[in-house]
Each structure stands twice: as C-alpha cells, then as structure tokens.
Amino acid sequence: MTVRNPNWVNFPGLMLISVTLLLSGCGTPFLGSYGTKGQSKEEFTRYVERVFKLQNSLTSEIMEFLETDVSNHDDLLEAEQHMQQACGPLNEYASRESEGLSTGILLSRRVEKTAIDCEQAAEKVKLLLGH
C-alpha cells in the first residue's frame, strides 16, 4: 500500500481501527452478530459446522443412492448440483482449513453470507431423498 500522506503514520489509533475492521470482516463482529441470522460468533461457528456436516452427509447419501437406484432422478441431481454451488464457499473454507491453508477474510465473509443458502439447498435435497 502506498501512503501518499506522510501524516498518516501520526494516527496509529486510526490505523489500528482500520486494520481491526478489515481483520474482523468489515465490522459485523463489533455489533456482536454473524451471518444473516445475527448469531454470536460461537453460535455461527456451530451453525456452519452443522450445515457443512448436513450437506456433506447428503452428498455421500446421494452417491450411494444413485449407485443402487438407476431410475431417472433429474430433480434430485439438479437439487444436488444447486446445493454444491450454494455450499461452494463453505466447502472451500473447510478444505482450506483442513489443509492448513489460509482461509482469508473474503472467503470467511462469503461463508457468512451464503451459509443460509447452503442450508436451504441441503434441506431441499433432504426432502427429495425422503427424509
């Protein structure tokens, strides 16, 4: 970052606040809420873990189901594809974290914004599977 105003360094408090806002994902944690449901950080973490496990288990179940049932399941396959797309940021986050790679602020924010879409898509798949 190029600093054009040399007086910027005279404002360490302002710079600290700016960095803190960036690291916290644009400030929503200061309000004490995460995601579209306004949860605490701990609640949101548990929620995202639950959604990840749900969509992951449904993906495994679909694979097993399609191996044993050769009927035409266009609706199920379409719903599963939509779920994979909606859960993409969450899956990317989980994959990067499990590999010990940086998840980054932008990816964290995408997970926060898309978790409910992922959950809704997974629930649709769940219904189509007869649960």
Short mmCIF file of N, CA, C and O in Angstrom, two decimals:
data_model
loop_
_atom_site.label_atom_id
_atom_site.label_comp_id
_atom_site.label_asym_id
_atom_site.label_seq_id
_atom_site.Cartn_x
_atom_site.Cartn_y
_atom_site.Cartn_z
N MET A 1 0.84 -1.17 0.00
CA MET A 1 0.00 0.00 0.00
C MET A 1 0.89 1.24 0.00
O MET A 1 1.80 1.35 0.79
N THR A 2 0.63 2.14 -0.88
CA THR A 2 1.40 3.38 -0.96
C THR A 2 0.73 4.43 -0.10
O THR A 2 -0.47 4.67 -0.23
N VAL A 3 1.50 5.03 0.79
CA VAL A 3 0.98 6.08 1.65
C VAL A 3 1.34 7.41 1.04
O VAL A 3 2.52 7.74 0.91
N ARG A 4 0.34 8.16 0.63
CA ARG A 4 0.59 9.45 -0.01
C ARG A 4 0.71 10.57 1.00
O ARG A 4 1.37 11.54 0.76
N ASN A 5 0.07 10.42 2.11
CA ASN A 5 0.12 11.44 3.13
C ASN A 5 1.03 10.96 4.26
O ASN A 5 0.67 10.07 5.01
N PRO A 6 2.20 11.54 4.39
CA PRO A 6 3.13 11.09 5.43
C PRO A 6 2.58 11.31 6.84
O PRO A 6 3.07 10.73 7.79
N ASN A 7 1.55 12.14 7.00
CA ASN A 7 0.96 12.36 8.32
C ASN A 7 0.11 11.17 8.77
O ASN A 7 -0.29 11.10 9.91
N TRP A 8 -0.19 10.24 7.86
CA TRP A 8 -0.99 9.06 8.18
C TRP A 8 -0.38 8.29 9.36
O TRP A 8 -1.09 7.81 10.23
N VAL A 9 0.93 8.21 9.38
CA VAL A 9 1.58 7.47 10.45
C VAL A 9 1.43 8.15 11.80
O VAL A 9 1.70 7.55 12.82
N ASN A 10 0.95 9.39 11.83
CA ASN A 10 0.71 10.09 13.08
C ASN A 10 -0.62 9.69 13.71
O ASN A 10 -0.96 10.17 14.77
N PHE A 11 -1.33 8.82 13.06
CA PHE A 11 -2.63 8.39 13.57
C PHE A 11 -2.65 6.89 13.80
O PHE A 11 -3.39 6.16 13.15
N PRO A 12 -1.82 6.39 14.73
CA PRO A 12 -1.76 4.94 14.94
C PRO A 12 -3.10 4.36 15.41
O PRO A 12 -3.44 3.24 15.06
N GLY A 13 -3.86 5.12 16.15
CA GLY A 13 -5.17 4.62 16.60
C GLY A 13 -6.12 4.41 15.44
O GLY A 13 -6.81 3.40 15.36
N LEU A 14 -6.14 5.34 14.49
CA LEU A 14 -6.99 5.22 13.31
C LEU A 14 -6.55 4.05 12.45
O LEU A 14 -7.39 3.29 11.95
N MET A 15 -5.26 3.88 12.31
CA MET A 15 -4.74 2.76 11.52
C MET A 15 -5.09 1.44 12.21
O MET A 15 -5.50 0.49 11.55
N LEU A 16 -4.98 1.38 13.52
CA LEU A 16 -5.33 0.17 14.26
C LEU A 16 -6.81 -0.17 14.08
O LEU A 16 -7.16 -1.32 13.85
N ILE A 17 -7.66 0.82 14.14
CA ILE A 17 -9.10 0.60 13.94
C ILE A 17 -9.36 0.09 12.53
O ILE A 17 -10.14 -0.85 12.33
N SER A 18 -8.71 0.67 11.53
CA SER A 18 -8.90 0.23 10.15
C SER A 18 -8.47 -1.22 9.96
O SER A 18 -9.18 -2.01 9.34
N VAL A 19 -7.33 -1.58 10.50
CA VAL A 19 -6.84 -2.95 10.39
C VAL A 19 -7.78 -3.90 11.13
O VAL A 19 -8.12 -4.97 10.63
N THR A 20 -8.23 -3.50 12.30
CA THR A 20 -9.15 -4.33 13.07
C THR A 20 -10.45 -4.55 12.31
O THR A 20 -10.97 -5.67 12.27
N LEU A 21 -10.98 -3.50 11.67
CA LEU A 21 -12.19 -3.66 10.87
C LEU A 21 -11.97 -4.63 9.72
O LEU A 21 -12.82 -5.47 9.44
N LEU A 22 -10.83 -4.52 9.05
CA LEU A 22 -10.54 -5.43 7.95
C LEU A 22 -10.41 -6.86 8.43
O LEU A 22 -10.95 -7.78 7.82
N LEU A 23 -9.70 -7.06 9.51
CA LEU A 23 -9.49 -8.41 10.02
C LEU A 23 -10.76 -9.01 10.60
O LEU A 23 -10.91 -10.23 10.63
N SER A 24 -11.68 -8.19 11.02
CA SER A 24 -12.90 -8.72 11.62
C SER A 24 -13.99 -8.94 10.60
O SER A 24 -15.10 -9.31 10.95
N GLY A 25 -13.71 -8.71 9.34
CA GLY A 25 -14.73 -8.94 8.32
C GLY A 25 -15.67 -7.77 8.19
O GLY A 25 -16.89 -7.95 8.18
N CYS A 26 -15.16 -6.57 8.09
CA CYS A 26 -15.93 -5.36 7.83
C CYS A 26 -16.80 -4.91 8.98
O CYS A 26 -17.78 -4.22 8.80
N GLY A 27 -16.52 -5.38 10.16
CA GLY A 27 -17.13 -4.76 11.31
C GLY A 27 -18.34 -5.44 11.91
O GLY A 27 -18.79 -5.03 12.95
N THR A 28 -18.90 -6.47 11.32
CA THR A 28 -20.08 -7.07 11.92
C THR A 28 -19.83 -7.63 13.30
O THR A 28 -20.72 -7.57 14.13
N PRO A 29 -18.63 -8.17 13.60
CA PRO A 29 -18.41 -8.68 14.96
C PRO A 29 -18.52 -7.60 16.03
O PRO A 29 -18.83 -7.90 17.16
N PHE A 30 -18.27 -6.33 15.66
CA PHE A 30 -18.40 -5.27 16.66
C PHE A 30 -19.85 -5.14 17.09
O PHE A 30 -20.14 -4.69 18.18
N LEU A 31 -20.77 -5.53 16.22
CA LEU A 31 -22.17 -5.49 16.57
C LEU A 31 -22.58 -6.77 17.28
O LEU A 31 -23.70 -6.89 17.74
N GLY A 32 -21.68 -7.74 17.33
CA GLY A 32 -21.94 -8.97 18.04
C GLY A 32 -22.76 -9.97 17.25
O GLY A 32 -23.30 -10.89 17.84
N SER A 33 -22.86 -9.80 15.94
CA SER A 33 -23.67 -10.74 15.18
C SER A 33 -22.93 -11.19 13.92
O SER A 33 -22.18 -10.44 13.32
N TYR A 34 -23.20 -12.44 13.56
CA TYR A 34 -22.59 -13.05 12.38
C TYR A 34 -23.69 -13.66 11.54
O TYR A 34 -24.71 -14.13 12.08
N GLY A 35 -23.46 -13.72 10.25
CA GLY A 35 -24.40 -14.36 9.35
C GLY A 35 -25.70 -13.59 9.23
O GLY A 35 -25.89 -12.53 9.84
N THR A 36 -26.60 -14.12 8.44
CA THR A 36 -27.87 -13.45 8.20
C THR A 36 -28.85 -13.63 9.35
O THR A 36 -29.87 -12.97 9.39
N LYS A 37 -28.53 -14.52 10.28
CA LYS A 37 -29.40 -14.75 11.43
C LYS A 37 -28.97 -13.95 12.66
O LYS A 37 -29.58 -14.07 13.71
N GLY A 38 -27.91 -13.16 12.55
CA GLY A 38 -27.45 -12.32 13.66
C GLY A 38 -26.99 -13.10 14.87
O GLY A 38 -27.28 -12.74 16.00
N GLN A 39 -26.24 -14.17 14.64
CA GLN A 39 -25.79 -15.04 15.73
C GLN A 39 -24.47 -14.53 16.32
O GLN A 39 -23.75 -13.77 15.69
N SER A 40 -24.18 -15.03 17.52
CA SER A 40 -22.87 -14.77 18.10
C SER A 40 -21.83 -15.56 17.30
O SER A 40 -22.20 -16.46 16.54
N LYS A 41 -20.58 -15.26 17.51
CA LYS A 41 -19.53 -15.98 16.78
C LYS A 41 -19.58 -17.47 17.07
O LYS A 41 -19.47 -18.29 16.16
N GLU A 42 -19.77 -17.83 18.34
CA GLU A 42 -19.82 -19.24 18.72
C GLU A 42 -21.03 -19.94 18.11
O GLU A 42 -20.93 -21.05 17.60
N GLU A 43 -22.20 -19.27 18.15
CA GLU A 43 -23.41 -19.84 17.56
C GLU A 43 -23.25 -20.02 16.05
O GLU A 43 -23.65 -21.05 15.50
N PHE A 44 -22.68 -19.01 15.43
CA PHE A 44 -22.50 -19.08 13.98
C PHE A 44 -21.52 -20.20 13.61
O PHE A 44 -21.75 -20.93 12.65
N THR A 45 -20.47 -20.36 14.38
CA THR A 45 -19.50 -21.43 14.12
C THR A 45 -20.18 -22.79 14.22
O THR A 45 -20.00 -23.65 13.36
N ARG A 46 -20.97 -22.99 15.27
CA ARG A 46 -21.71 -24.26 15.42
C ARG A 46 -22.70 -24.45 14.28
O ARG A 46 -22.85 -25.55 13.75
N TYR A 47 -23.38 -23.39 13.90
CA TYR A 47 -24.36 -23.43 12.80
C TYR A 47 -23.68 -23.85 11.49
O TYR A 47 -24.14 -24.75 10.80
N VAL A 48 -22.57 -23.21 11.18
CA VAL A 48 -21.86 -23.51 9.93
C VAL A 48 -21.33 -24.94 9.95
O VAL A 48 -21.39 -25.65 8.94
N GLU A 49 -20.84 -25.40 11.08
CA GLU A 49 -20.38 -26.79 11.19
C GLU A 49 -21.52 -27.76 10.95
O GLU A 49 -21.38 -28.76 10.25
N ARG A 50 -22.70 -27.45 11.51
CA ARG A 50 -23.87 -28.31 11.33
C ARG A 50 -24.30 -28.34 9.86
O ARG A 50 -24.58 -29.40 9.31
N VAL A 51 -24.31 -27.18 9.21
CA VAL A 51 -24.69 -27.10 7.80
C VAL A 51 -23.68 -27.87 6.94
O VAL A 51 -24.07 -28.62 6.03
N PHE A 52 -22.40 -27.73 7.24
CA PHE A 52 -21.38 -28.45 6.49
C PHE A 52 -21.58 -29.96 6.62
O PHE A 52 -21.54 -30.68 5.63
N LYS A 53 -21.79 -30.43 7.83
CA LYS A 53 -22.00 -31.86 8.05
C LYS A 53 -23.25 -32.35 7.33
O LYS A 53 -23.26 -33.44 6.76
N LEU A 54 -24.31 -31.56 7.36
CA LEU A 54 -25.55 -31.94 6.68
C LEU A 54 -25.34 -32.09 5.19
O LEU A 54 -25.65 -33.14 4.61
N GLN A 55 -24.78 -31.08 4.55
CA GLN A 55 -24.61 -31.15 3.10
C GLN A 55 -23.59 -32.21 2.71
O GLN A 55 -23.74 -32.88 1.71
N ASN A 56 -22.61 -32.42 3.53
CA ASN A 56 -21.60 -33.44 3.26
C ASN A 56 -22.21 -34.84 3.34
O ASN A 56 -21.97 -35.70 2.49
N SER A 57 -23.03 -35.08 4.36
CA SER A 57 -23.68 -36.39 4.50
C SER A 57 -24.69 -36.63 3.39
O SER A 57 -24.84 -37.75 2.89
N LEU A 58 -25.39 -35.57 2.97
CA LEU A 58 -26.34 -35.71 1.87
C LEU A 58 -25.64 -36.03 0.56
O LEU A 58 -26.12 -36.84 -0.24
N THR A 59 -24.49 -35.43 0.33
CA THR A 59 -23.71 -35.73 -0.87
C THR A 59 -23.31 -37.20 -0.89
O THR A 59 -23.45 -37.88 -1.91
N SER A 60 -22.86 -37.71 0.25
CA SER A 60 -22.50 -39.13 0.34
C SER A 60 -23.72 -40.02 0.12
O SER A 60 -23.64 -41.03 -0.58
N GLU A 61 -24.83 -39.62 0.70
CA GLU A 61 -26.05 -40.40 0.56
C GLU A 61 -26.53 -40.44 -0.90
O GLU A 61 -26.98 -41.47 -1.39
N ILE A 62 -26.42 -39.32 -1.58
CA ILE A 62 -26.82 -39.27 -3.00
C ILE A 62 -25.95 -40.21 -3.82
O ILE A 62 -26.44 -40.93 -4.69
N MET A 63 -24.66 -40.20 -3.56
CA MET A 63 -23.75 -41.08 -4.30
C MET A 63 -24.13 -42.54 -4.09
O MET A 63 -24.19 -43.31 -5.05
N GLU A 64 -24.41 -42.92 -2.86
CA GLU A 64 -24.82 -44.30 -2.57
C GLU A 64 -26.17 -44.61 -3.21
O GLU A 64 -26.36 -45.69 -3.78
N PHE A 65 -27.10 -43.68 -3.12
CA PHE A 65 -28.44 -43.87 -3.66
C PHE A 65 -28.39 -44.08 -5.18
O PHE A 65 -29.05 -44.97 -5.70
N LEU A 66 -27.61 -43.27 -5.86
CA LEU A 66 -27.54 -43.36 -7.32
C LEU A 66 -26.83 -44.64 -7.79
O LEU A 66 -27.07 -45.10 -8.90
N GLU A 67 -25.99 -45.20 -6.93
CA GLU A 67 -25.33 -46.47 -7.28
C GLU A 67 -26.31 -47.63 -7.24
O GLU A 67 -26.19 -48.58 -8.01
N THR A 68 -27.30 -47.56 -6.36
CA THR A 68 -28.24 -48.67 -6.20
C THR A 68 -29.54 -48.48 -6.97
O THR A 68 -30.24 -49.43 -7.24
N ASP A 69 -29.89 -47.26 -7.31
CA ASP A 69 -31.15 -46.97 -8.00
C ASP A 69 -30.82 -46.30 -9.32
O ASP A 69 -30.37 -45.16 -9.35
N VAL A 70 -31.08 -47.01 -10.42
CA VAL A 70 -30.70 -46.49 -11.74
C VAL A 70 -31.84 -45.71 -12.40
O VAL A 70 -31.75 -45.34 -13.56
N SER A 71 -32.91 -45.45 -11.67
CA SER A 71 -34.03 -44.67 -12.22
C SER A 71 -33.58 -43.26 -12.55
O SER A 71 -32.50 -42.81 -12.15
N ASN A 72 -34.43 -42.56 -13.27
CA ASN A 72 -34.15 -41.18 -13.63
C ASN A 72 -34.44 -40.28 -12.42
O ASN A 72 -35.56 -40.27 -11.91
N HIS A 73 -33.45 -39.55 -11.96
CA HIS A 73 -33.58 -38.68 -10.78
C HIS A 73 -33.12 -37.26 -11.12
O HIS A 73 -32.29 -36.69 -10.42
N ASP A 74 -33.68 -36.70 -12.20
CA ASP A 74 -33.27 -35.37 -12.62
C ASP A 74 -33.47 -34.31 -11.55
O ASP A 74 -32.61 -33.45 -11.35
N ASP A 75 -34.62 -34.37 -10.85
CA ASP A 75 -34.89 -33.37 -9.79
C ASP A 75 -33.85 -33.46 -8.68
O ASP A 75 -33.35 -32.43 -8.20
N LEU A 76 -33.52 -34.66 -8.28
CA LEU A 76 -32.53 -34.86 -7.22
C LEU A 76 -31.15 -34.38 -7.67
O LEU A 76 -30.46 -33.68 -6.92
N LEU A 77 -30.78 -34.73 -8.88
CA LEU A 77 -29.47 -34.31 -9.39
C LEU A 77 -29.39 -32.79 -9.54
O LEU A 77 -28.36 -32.19 -9.24
N GLU A 78 -30.47 -32.18 -9.97
CA GLU A 78 -30.50 -30.72 -10.10
C GLU A 78 -30.39 -30.06 -8.73
O GLU A 78 -29.65 -29.08 -8.54
N ALA A 79 -31.14 -30.60 -7.75
CA ALA A 79 -31.08 -30.06 -6.39
C ALA A 79 -29.70 -30.25 -5.78
O ALA A 79 -29.18 -29.36 -5.08
N GLU A 80 -29.09 -31.40 -6.05
CA GLU A 80 -27.74 -31.67 -5.53
C GLU A 80 -26.72 -30.72 -6.15
O GLU A 80 -25.85 -30.19 -5.47
N GLN A 81 -26.87 -30.45 -7.44
CA GLN A 81 -25.97 -29.52 -8.11
C GLN A 81 -26.13 -28.11 -7.54
O GLN A 81 -25.15 -27.41 -7.30
N HIS A 82 -27.37 -27.72 -7.29
CA HIS A 82 -27.63 -26.40 -6.69
C HIS A 82 -27.02 -26.34 -5.29
O HIS A 82 -26.43 -25.32 -4.90
N MET A 83 -27.15 -27.43 -4.52
CA MET A 83 -26.58 -27.48 -3.17
C MET A 83 -25.06 -27.32 -3.24
O MET A 83 -24.48 -26.56 -2.46
N GLN A 84 -24.42 -28.02 -4.16
CA GLN A 84 -22.96 -27.92 -4.28
C GLN A 84 -22.54 -26.49 -4.62
O GLN A 84 -21.55 -25.99 -4.10
N GLN A 85 -23.30 -25.84 -5.48
CA GLN A 85 -22.99 -24.45 -5.84
C GLN A 85 -23.21 -23.53 -4.64
O GLN A 85 -22.36 -22.69 -4.33
N ALA A 86 -24.35 -23.69 -3.96
CA ALA A 86 -24.65 -22.83 -2.80
C ALA A 86 -23.67 -23.05 -1.66
O ALA A 86 -23.35 -22.12 -0.91
N CYS A 87 -23.18 -24.27 -1.53
CA CYS A 87 -22.26 -24.61 -0.44
C CYS A 87 -20.79 -24.48 -0.85
O CYS A 87 -19.91 -24.82 -0.06
N GLY A 88 -20.54 -23.98 -2.04
CA GLY A 88 -19.17 -23.84 -2.53
C GLY A 88 -18.24 -23.09 -1.60
O GLY A 88 -17.15 -23.59 -1.27
N PRO A 89 -18.64 -21.89 -1.15
CA PRO A 89 -17.74 -21.17 -0.23
C PRO A 89 -17.47 -21.94 1.07
O PRO A 89 -16.34 -21.96 1.54
N LEU A 90 -18.49 -22.58 1.60
CA LEU A 90 -18.31 -23.35 2.84
C LEU A 90 -17.38 -24.54 2.60
O LEU A 90 -16.49 -24.81 3.41
N ASN A 91 -17.55 -25.23 1.48
CA ASN A 91 -16.68 -26.37 1.17
C ASN A 91 -15.24 -25.91 0.93
O ASN A 91 -14.30 -26.58 1.36
N GLU A 92 -15.09 -24.78 0.25
CA GLU A 92 -13.75 -24.24 0.02
C GLU A 92 -13.09 -23.88 1.35
O GLU A 92 -11.92 -24.18 1.59
N TYR A 93 -13.85 -23.25 2.24
CA TYR A 93 -13.33 -22.87 3.55
C TYR A 93 -12.88 -24.11 4.32
O TYR A 93 -11.77 -24.15 4.86
N ALA A 94 -13.75 -25.13 4.36
CA ALA A 94 -13.44 -26.36 5.10
C ALA A 94 -12.21 -27.05 4.51
O ALA A 94 -11.35 -27.55 5.24
N SER A 95 -12.13 -27.07 3.20
CA SER A 95 -11.00 -27.71 2.53
C SER A 95 -9.69 -26.98 2.84
O SER A 95 -8.70 -27.61 3.20
N ARG A 96 -9.72 -25.67 2.74
CA ARG A 96 -8.51 -24.88 3.02
C ARG A 96 -8.10 -25.03 4.49
O ARG A 96 -6.92 -25.16 4.79
N GLU A 97 -9.08 -24.99 5.37
CA GLU A 97 -8.76 -25.11 6.79
C GLU A 97 -8.19 -26.49 7.11
O GLU A 97 -7.25 -26.61 7.89
N SER A 98 -8.76 -27.54 6.52
CA SER A 98 -8.26 -28.89 6.80
C SER A 98 -6.86 -29.11 6.25
O SER A 98 -6.11 -29.93 6.77
N GLU A 99 -6.50 -28.36 5.21
CA GLU A 99 -5.15 -28.46 4.64
C GLU A 99 -4.17 -27.50 5.30
O GLU A 99 -3.01 -27.43 4.91
N GLY A 100 -4.65 -26.74 6.28
CA GLY A 100 -3.78 -25.80 6.99
C GLY A 100 -3.46 -24.55 6.19
O GLY A 100 -2.50 -23.85 6.49
N LEU A 101 -4.30 -24.25 5.19
CA LEU A 101 -4.09 -23.06 4.36
C LEU A 101 -4.89 -21.89 4.91
O LEU A 101 -5.86 -22.07 5.64
N SER A 102 -4.50 -20.71 4.53
CA SER A 102 -5.20 -19.51 4.96
C SER A 102 -6.59 -19.49 4.34
O SER A 102 -6.78 -19.80 3.17
N THR A 103 -7.58 -19.10 5.15
CA THR A 103 -8.94 -19.01 4.65
C THR A 103 -9.26 -17.59 4.20
O THR A 103 -10.10 -17.40 3.33
N GLY A 104 -8.61 -16.62 4.77
CA GLY A 104 -8.78 -15.24 4.34
C GLY A 104 -10.10 -14.61 4.74
O GLY A 104 -11.09 -15.28 4.99
N ILE A 105 -10.09 -13.32 4.78
CA ILE A 105 -11.24 -12.54 5.20
C ILE A 105 -12.36 -12.62 4.18
O ILE A 105 -13.53 -12.80 4.54
N LEU A 106 -12.02 -12.51 2.91
CA LEU A 106 -13.05 -12.52 1.88
C LEU A 106 -13.80 -13.85 1.83
O LEU A 106 -15.03 -13.87 1.71
N LEU A 107 -13.08 -14.95 1.95
CA LEU A 107 -13.73 -16.25 1.96
C LEU A 107 -14.60 -16.40 3.21
O LEU A 107 -15.73 -16.91 3.14
N SER A 108 -14.12 -15.95 4.34
CA SER A 108 -14.91 -16.00 5.57
C SER A 108 -16.21 -15.22 5.41
O SER A 108 -17.28 -15.67 5.84
N ARG A 109 -16.13 -14.06 4.79
CA ARG A 109 -17.33 -13.24 4.57
C ARG A 109 -18.29 -13.93 3.60
O ARG A 109 -19.50 -13.89 3.77
N ARG A 110 -17.75 -14.60 2.56
CA ARG A 110 -18.61 -15.33 1.62
C ARG A 110 -19.33 -16.46 2.34
O ARG A 110 -20.51 -16.70 2.09
N VAL A 111 -18.64 -17.16 3.22
CA VAL A 111 -19.28 -18.23 4.00
C VAL A 111 -20.39 -17.63 4.86
O VAL A 111 -21.50 -18.17 4.92
N GLU A 112 -20.09 -16.52 5.50
CA GLU A 112 -21.07 -15.87 6.36
C GLU A 112 -22.33 -15.48 5.57
O GLU A 112 -23.45 -15.67 6.03
N LYS A 113 -22.12 -15.01 4.35
CA LYS A 113 -23.25 -14.55 3.53
C LYS A 113 -24.02 -15.69 2.87
O LYS A 113 -25.18 -15.53 2.53
N THR A 114 -23.39 -16.84 2.66
CA THR A 114 -24.03 -17.91 1.90
C THR A 114 -24.43 -19.12 2.74
O THR A 114 -25.04 -20.05 2.20
N ALA A 115 -24.16 -19.12 4.01
CA ALA A 115 -24.45 -20.29 4.85
C ALA A 115 -25.93 -20.63 4.84
O ALA A 115 -26.30 -21.81 4.75
N ILE A 116 -26.78 -19.65 4.90
CA ILE A 116 -28.22 -19.94 4.93
C ILE A 116 -28.68 -20.50 3.58
O ILE A 116 -29.55 -21.38 3.53
N ASP A 117 -28.12 -20.02 2.47
CA ASP A 117 -28.45 -20.56 1.15
C ASP A 117 -28.02 -22.02 1.06
O ASP A 117 -28.73 -22.85 0.49
N CYS A 118 -26.87 -22.31 1.60
CA CYS A 118 -26.36 -23.68 1.63
C CYS A 118 -27.31 -24.56 2.43
O CYS A 118 -27.69 -25.66 1.98
N GLU A 119 -27.72 -24.09 3.59
CA GLU A 119 -28.63 -24.87 4.43
C GLU A 119 -29.95 -25.11 3.71
O GLU A 119 -30.47 -26.24 3.71
N GLN A 120 -30.51 -24.10 3.08
CA GLN A 120 -31.79 -24.25 2.39
C GLN A 120 -31.68 -25.23 1.22
O GLN A 120 -32.58 -26.05 1.00
N ALA A 121 -30.59 -25.16 0.49
CA ALA A 121 -30.37 -26.09 -0.62
C ALA A 121 -30.22 -27.51 -0.11
O ALA A 121 -30.76 -28.45 -0.70
N ALA A 122 -29.54 -27.68 1.01
CA ALA A 122 -29.37 -29.01 1.60
C ALA A 122 -30.71 -29.55 2.09
O ALA A 122 -31.00 -30.74 1.94
N GLU A 123 -31.53 -28.71 2.67
CA GLU A 123 -32.85 -29.14 3.14
C GLU A 123 -33.72 -29.60 1.97
O GLU A 123 -34.49 -30.55 2.10
N LYS A 124 -33.59 -28.95 0.82
CA LYS A 124 -34.36 -29.37 -0.37
C LYS A 124 -33.90 -30.77 -0.82
O LYS A 124 -34.73 -31.64 -1.13
N VAL A 125 -32.60 -30.99 -0.84
CA VAL A 125 -32.07 -32.30 -1.19
C VAL A 125 -32.57 -33.34 -0.19
O VAL A 125 -32.99 -34.45 -0.58
N LYS A 126 -32.55 -32.99 1.06
CA LYS A 126 -33.01 -33.89 2.12
C LYS A 126 -34.46 -34.33 1.88
O LYS A 126 -34.80 -35.50 2.01
N LEU A 127 -35.31 -33.38 1.52
CA LEU A 127 -36.70 -33.69 1.23
C LEU A 127 -36.83 -34.63 0.03
O LEU A 127 -37.62 -35.57 0.03
N LEU A 128 -36.05 -34.36 -1.01
CA LEU A 128 -36.11 -35.20 -2.21
C LEU A 128 -35.62 -36.62 -1.94
O LEU A 128 -36.03 -37.55 -2.61
N LEU A 129 -34.77 -36.76 -0.94
CA LEU A 129 -34.30 -38.09 -0.55
C LEU A 129 -35.31 -38.82 0.35
O LEU A 129 -35.13 -39.97 0.69
N GLY A 130 -36.36 -38.09 0.72
CA GLY A 130 -37.42 -38.69 1.53
C GLY A 130 -37.20 -38.64 3.02
O GLY A 130 -37.74 -39.45 3.77
N HIS A 131 -36.43 -37.67 3.48
CA HIS A 131 -36.18 -37.53 4.93
C HIS A 131 -37.15 -36.57 5.56
O HIS A 131 -37.51 -35.58 5.13
#
